[in-house]
Short mmCIF file of C-alpha atoms (C1' of nucleotides) in Angstrom, two decimals:
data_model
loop_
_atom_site.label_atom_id
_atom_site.label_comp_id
_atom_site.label_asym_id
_atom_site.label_seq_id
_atom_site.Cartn_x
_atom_site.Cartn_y
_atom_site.Cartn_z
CA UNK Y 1 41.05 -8.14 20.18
CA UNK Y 2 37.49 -8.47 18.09
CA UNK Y 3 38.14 -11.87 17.55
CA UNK Y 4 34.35 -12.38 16.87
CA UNK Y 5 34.48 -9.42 14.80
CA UNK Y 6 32.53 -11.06 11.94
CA UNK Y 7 29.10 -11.22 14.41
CA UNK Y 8 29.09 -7.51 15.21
CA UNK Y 9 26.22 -5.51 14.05
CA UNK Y 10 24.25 -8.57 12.59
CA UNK Y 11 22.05 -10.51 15.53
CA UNK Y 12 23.14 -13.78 16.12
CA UNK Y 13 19.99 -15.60 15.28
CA UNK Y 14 21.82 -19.23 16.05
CA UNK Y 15 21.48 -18.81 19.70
CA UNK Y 16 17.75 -18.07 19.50
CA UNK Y 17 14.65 -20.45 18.95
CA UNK Y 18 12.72 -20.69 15.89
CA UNK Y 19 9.82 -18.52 17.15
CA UNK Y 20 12.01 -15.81 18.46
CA UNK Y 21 13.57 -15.63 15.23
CA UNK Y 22 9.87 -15.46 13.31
CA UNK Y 23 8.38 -13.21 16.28
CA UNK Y 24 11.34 -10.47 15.42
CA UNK Y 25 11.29 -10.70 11.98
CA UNK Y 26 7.21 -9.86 11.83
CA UNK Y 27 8.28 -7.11 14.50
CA UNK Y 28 11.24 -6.08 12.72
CA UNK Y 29 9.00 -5.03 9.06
CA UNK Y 30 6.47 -3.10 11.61
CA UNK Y 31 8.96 -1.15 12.94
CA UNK Y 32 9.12 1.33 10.43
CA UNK Y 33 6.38 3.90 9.90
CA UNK Y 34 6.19 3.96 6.52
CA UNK Y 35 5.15 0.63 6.50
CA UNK Y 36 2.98 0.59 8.68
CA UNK Y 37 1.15 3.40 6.86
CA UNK Y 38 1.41 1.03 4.28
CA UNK Y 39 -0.43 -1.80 5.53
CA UNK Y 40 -2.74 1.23 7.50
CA UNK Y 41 -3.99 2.49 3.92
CA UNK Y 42 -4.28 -0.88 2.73
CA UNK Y 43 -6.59 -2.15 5.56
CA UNK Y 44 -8.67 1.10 5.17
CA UNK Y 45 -9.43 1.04 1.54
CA UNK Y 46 -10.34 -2.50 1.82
CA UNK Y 47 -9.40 -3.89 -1.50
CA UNK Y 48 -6.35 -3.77 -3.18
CA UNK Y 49 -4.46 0.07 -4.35
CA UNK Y 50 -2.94 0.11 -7.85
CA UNK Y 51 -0.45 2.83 -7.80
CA UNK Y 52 -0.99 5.62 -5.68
CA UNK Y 53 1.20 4.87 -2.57
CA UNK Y 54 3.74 7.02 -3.67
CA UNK Y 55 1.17 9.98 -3.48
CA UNK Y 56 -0.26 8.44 -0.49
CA UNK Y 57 3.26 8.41 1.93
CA UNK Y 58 5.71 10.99 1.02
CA UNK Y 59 8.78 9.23 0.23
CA UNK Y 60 10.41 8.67 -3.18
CA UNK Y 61 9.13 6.03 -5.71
CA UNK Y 62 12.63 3.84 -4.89
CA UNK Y 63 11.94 4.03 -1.03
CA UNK Y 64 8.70 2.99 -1.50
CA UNK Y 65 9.15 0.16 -3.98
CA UNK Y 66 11.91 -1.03 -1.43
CA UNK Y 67 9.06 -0.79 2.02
CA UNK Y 68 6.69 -2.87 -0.52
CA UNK Y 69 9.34 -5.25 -1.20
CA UNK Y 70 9.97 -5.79 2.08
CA UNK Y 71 6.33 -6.75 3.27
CA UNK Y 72 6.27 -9.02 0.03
CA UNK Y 73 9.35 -10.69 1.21
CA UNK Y 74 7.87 -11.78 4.55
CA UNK Y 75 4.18 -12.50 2.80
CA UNK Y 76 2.43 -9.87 4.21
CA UNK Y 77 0.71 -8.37 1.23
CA UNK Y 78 1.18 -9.77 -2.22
CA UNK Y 79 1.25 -7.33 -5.43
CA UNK Y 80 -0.74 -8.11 -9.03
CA UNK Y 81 0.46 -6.73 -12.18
CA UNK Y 82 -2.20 -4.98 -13.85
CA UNK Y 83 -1.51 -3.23 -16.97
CA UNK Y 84 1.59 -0.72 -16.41
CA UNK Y 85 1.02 -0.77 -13.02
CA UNK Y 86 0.72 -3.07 -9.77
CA UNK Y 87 -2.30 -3.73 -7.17
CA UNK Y 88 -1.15 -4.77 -3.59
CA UNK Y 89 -3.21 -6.00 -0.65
CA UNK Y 90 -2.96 -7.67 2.21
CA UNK Y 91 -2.17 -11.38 2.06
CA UNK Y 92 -5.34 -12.43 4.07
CA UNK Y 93 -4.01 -15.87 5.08
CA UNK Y 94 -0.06 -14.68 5.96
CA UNK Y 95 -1.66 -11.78 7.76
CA UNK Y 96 -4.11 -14.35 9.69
CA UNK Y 97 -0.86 -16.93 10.62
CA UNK Y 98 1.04 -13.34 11.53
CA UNK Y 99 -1.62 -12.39 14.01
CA UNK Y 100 -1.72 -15.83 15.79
CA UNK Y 101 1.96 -16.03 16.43
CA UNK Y 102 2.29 -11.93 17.40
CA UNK Y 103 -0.53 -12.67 19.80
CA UNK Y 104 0.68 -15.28 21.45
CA UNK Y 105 3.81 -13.36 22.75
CA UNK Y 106 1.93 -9.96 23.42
CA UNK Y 107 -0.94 -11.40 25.03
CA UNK Y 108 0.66 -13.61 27.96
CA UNK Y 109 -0.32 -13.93 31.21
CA UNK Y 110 1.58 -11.22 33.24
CA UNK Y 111 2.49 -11.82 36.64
CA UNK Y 112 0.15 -11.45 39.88
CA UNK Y 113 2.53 -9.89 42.07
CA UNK Y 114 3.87 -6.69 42.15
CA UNK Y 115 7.55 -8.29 42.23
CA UNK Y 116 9.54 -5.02 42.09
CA UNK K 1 23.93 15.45 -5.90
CA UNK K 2 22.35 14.26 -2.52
CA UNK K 3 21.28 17.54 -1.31
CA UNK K 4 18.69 15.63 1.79
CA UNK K 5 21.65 13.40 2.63
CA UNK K 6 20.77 14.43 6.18
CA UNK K 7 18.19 11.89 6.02
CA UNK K 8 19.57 8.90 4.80
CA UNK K 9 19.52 6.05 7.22
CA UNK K 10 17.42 7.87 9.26
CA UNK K 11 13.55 7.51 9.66
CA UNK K 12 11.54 10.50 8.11
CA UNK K 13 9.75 10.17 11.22
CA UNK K 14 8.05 13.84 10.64
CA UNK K 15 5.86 12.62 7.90
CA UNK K 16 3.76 10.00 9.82
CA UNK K 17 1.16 10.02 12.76
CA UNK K 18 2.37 9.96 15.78
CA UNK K 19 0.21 6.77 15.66
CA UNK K 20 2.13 4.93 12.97
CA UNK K 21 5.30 5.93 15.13
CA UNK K 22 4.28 4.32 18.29
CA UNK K 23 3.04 1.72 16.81
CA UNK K 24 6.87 1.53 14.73
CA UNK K 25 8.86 1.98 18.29
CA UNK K 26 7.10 -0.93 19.76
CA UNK K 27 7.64 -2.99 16.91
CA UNK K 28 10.89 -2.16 16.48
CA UNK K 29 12.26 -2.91 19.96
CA UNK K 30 10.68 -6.46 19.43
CA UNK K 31 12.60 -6.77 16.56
CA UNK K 32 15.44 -8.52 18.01
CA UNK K 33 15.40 -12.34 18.81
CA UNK K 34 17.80 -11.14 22.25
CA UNK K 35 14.66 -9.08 23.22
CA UNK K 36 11.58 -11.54 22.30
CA UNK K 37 13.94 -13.78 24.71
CA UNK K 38 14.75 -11.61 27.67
CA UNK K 39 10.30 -11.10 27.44
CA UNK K 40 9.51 -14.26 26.94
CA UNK K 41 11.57 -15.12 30.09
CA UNK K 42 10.00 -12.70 32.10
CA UNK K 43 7.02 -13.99 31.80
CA UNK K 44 7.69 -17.37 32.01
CA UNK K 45 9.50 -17.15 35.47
CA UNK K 46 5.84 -14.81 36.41
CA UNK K 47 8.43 -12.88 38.84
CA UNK K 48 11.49 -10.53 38.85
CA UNK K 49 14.17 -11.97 37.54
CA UNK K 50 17.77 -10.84 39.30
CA UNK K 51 20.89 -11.13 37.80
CA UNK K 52 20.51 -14.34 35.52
CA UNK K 53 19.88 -12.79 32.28
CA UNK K 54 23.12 -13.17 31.00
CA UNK K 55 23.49 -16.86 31.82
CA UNK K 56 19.98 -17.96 30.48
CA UNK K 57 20.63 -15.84 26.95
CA UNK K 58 23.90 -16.12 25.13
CA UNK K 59 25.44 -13.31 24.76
CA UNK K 60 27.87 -11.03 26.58
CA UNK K 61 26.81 -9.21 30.01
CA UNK K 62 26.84 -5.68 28.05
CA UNK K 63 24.89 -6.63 25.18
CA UNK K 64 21.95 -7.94 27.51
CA UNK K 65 22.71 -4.86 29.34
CA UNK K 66 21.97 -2.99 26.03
CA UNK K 67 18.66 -4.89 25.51
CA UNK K 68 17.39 -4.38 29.26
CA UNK K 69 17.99 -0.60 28.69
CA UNK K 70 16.04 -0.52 25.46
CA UNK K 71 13.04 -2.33 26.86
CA UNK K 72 13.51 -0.39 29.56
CA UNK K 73 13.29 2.74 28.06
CA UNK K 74 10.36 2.03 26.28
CA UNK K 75 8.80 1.14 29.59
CA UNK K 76 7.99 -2.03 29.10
CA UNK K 77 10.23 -3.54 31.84
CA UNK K 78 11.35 -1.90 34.98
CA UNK K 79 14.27 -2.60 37.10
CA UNK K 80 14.96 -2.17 41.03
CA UNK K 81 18.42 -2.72 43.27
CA UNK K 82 18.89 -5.44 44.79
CA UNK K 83 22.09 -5.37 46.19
CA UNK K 84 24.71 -6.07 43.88
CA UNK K 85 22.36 -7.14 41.34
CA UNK K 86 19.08 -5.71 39.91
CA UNK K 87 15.84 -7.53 39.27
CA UNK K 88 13.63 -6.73 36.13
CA UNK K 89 10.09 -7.75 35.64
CA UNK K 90 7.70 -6.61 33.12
CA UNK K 91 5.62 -3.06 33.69
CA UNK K 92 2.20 -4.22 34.03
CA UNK K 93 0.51 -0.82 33.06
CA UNK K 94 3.07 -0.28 30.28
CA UNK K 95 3.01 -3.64 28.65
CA UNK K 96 -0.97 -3.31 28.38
CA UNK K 97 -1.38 -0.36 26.75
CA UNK K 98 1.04 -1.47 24.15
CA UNK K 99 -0.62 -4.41 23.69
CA UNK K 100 -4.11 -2.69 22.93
CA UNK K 101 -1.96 -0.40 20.61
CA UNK K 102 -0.27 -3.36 18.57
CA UNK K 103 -3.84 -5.54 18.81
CA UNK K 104 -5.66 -2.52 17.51
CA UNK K 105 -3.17 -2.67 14.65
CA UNK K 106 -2.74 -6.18 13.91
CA UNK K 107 -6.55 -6.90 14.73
CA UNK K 108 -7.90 -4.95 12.24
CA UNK K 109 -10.62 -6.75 10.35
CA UNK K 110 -9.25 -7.68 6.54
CA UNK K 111 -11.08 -7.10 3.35
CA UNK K 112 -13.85 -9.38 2.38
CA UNK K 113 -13.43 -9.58 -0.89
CA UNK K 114 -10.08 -11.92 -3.01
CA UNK K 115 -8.83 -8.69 -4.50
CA UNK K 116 -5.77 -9.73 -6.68
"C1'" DG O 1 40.23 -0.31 53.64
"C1'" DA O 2 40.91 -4.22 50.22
"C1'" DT O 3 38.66 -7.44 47.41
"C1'" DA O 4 34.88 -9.54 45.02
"C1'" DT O 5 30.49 -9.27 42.53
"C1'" DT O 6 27.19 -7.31 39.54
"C1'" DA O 7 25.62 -4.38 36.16
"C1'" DA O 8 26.08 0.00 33.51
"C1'" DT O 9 28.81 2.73 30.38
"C1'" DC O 10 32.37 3.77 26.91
"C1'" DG O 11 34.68 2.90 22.79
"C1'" DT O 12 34.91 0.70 18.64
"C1'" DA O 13 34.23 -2.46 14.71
"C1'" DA O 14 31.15 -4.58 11.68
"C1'" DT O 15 26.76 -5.13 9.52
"C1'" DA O 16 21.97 -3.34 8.63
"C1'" DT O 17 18.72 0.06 7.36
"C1'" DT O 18 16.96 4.09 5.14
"C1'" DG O 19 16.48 7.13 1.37
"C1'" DC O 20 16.85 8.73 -3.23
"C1'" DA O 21 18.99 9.75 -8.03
"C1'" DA O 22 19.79 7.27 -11.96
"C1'" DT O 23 18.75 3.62 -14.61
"C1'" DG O 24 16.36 -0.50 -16.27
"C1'" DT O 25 12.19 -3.10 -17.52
"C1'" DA O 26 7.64 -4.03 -18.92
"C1'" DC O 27 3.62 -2.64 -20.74
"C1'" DT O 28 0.46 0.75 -23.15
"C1'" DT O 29 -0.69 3.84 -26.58
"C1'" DA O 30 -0.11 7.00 -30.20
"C1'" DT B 1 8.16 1.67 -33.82
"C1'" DA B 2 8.52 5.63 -30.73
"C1'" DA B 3 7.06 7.85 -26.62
"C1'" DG B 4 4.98 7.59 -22.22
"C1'" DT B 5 3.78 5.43 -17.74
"C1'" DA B 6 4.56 2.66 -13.69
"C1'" DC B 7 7.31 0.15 -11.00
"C1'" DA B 8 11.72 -2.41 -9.93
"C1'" DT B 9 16.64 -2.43 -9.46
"C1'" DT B 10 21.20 -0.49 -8.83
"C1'" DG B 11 24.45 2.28 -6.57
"C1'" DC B 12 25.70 4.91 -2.96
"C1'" DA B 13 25.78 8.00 1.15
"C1'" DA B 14 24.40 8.55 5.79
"C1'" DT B 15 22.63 6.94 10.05
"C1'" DA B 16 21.28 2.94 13.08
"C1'" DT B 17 21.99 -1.36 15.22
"C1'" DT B 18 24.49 -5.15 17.17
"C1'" DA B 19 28.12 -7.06 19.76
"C1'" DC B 20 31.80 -7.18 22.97
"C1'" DG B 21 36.37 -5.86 25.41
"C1'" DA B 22 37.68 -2.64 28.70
"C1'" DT B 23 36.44 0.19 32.17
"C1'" DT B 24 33.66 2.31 35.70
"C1'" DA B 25 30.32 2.50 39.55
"C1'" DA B 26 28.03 0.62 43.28
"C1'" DT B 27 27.36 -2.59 46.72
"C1'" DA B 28 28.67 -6.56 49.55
"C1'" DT B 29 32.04 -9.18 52.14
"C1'" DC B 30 36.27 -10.08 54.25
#
DNA sequence: GATATTAATCGTAATATTGCAATGTACTTA
DNA sequence: TAAGTACATTGCAATATTACGATTAATATC
């Protein structure tokens, strides 16, 4: 009868705390390779990249723009217009708050026993 | 003309490291507030948990279902029999080496100098 | 064996995500 | 001002994800 038709295919982020809500969204803009070779190249150049992530991944300008876009959205890395084109890095402070909260649910104590 | 439409909607998973994959699966399956939840459970009980999944989250039996599978797939959790019901708890081994995977990523050390 | 309980699977509907061509916008330079 | 460069936005096609009713499978209990 679908009568809750108009929940399917979107998660029902009511029923869920705060923190699982933030804790999926960080996990949910790492889950796709290209940005994570995103952030990758901008943690290994260590300073900000004007331009040349297009060259860098191998996905179309658009896709790209879209990834970047993404990462902005959330705070991740912020972008600088410089001339004709734009220098992104990581947002140092976002990135720090990121870390504490991702850390907090990967790192917990796991259980003693071998329960099954 | 969409000549690659073959690959729209669909990860060019080819053109990254296996690294930035892994790293992308693990992400991804935390991506859902359900399945930060059904973790974060885990651990907090510090023992299988059998059968009250459903109850404790709010959504239908074979959504959570769906979830368990996921996580289970990935290895993170494992399930045994028991009876009618099966118990879950989260795999030990599994669980760590993501973690030093995802720490290795999040954890690396940010650029000194206030680029843009 | 019949019935109840629990969880997995199937089928399906709706929304989300991914990717790129085409286009738009902003700035630079000739 | 015209042309070029770099990036964003739009539009759209294809696949993925989410959710749940219905059903199935397996075990337990009567």
């Amino acid at each position: 009868m679908y009568l809750l038709s108009k929940y399917m295919g979107l998660a029902k982020t009511e029923i869920f705390t705060d923190l699982q809500n933030e804790i999926a969204l960080y996990a949910k803009v790492f889950g796709h390779p290209a940005r994570v070779s995103i952030l990758q190249h901008l943690f290994k150049i260590d300073t900000c990249v004007c331009g040349d992530l297009v060259n860098e991944i191998g996905l179309a300008q658009p896709t790209i723009s879209q990834h970047l876009k993404e990462l902005k959205n959330l705070g991740l890395i912020q972008g600088t217009v410089e001339g004709t084109s734009v220098c992104y890095c990581i947002h140092k402070e976002n990135w720090t708050k990121m870390k504490e909260v991702m850390f907090k649910f990967l790192d917990q104590d796991l259980p003693k026993a071998d329960c099954c």
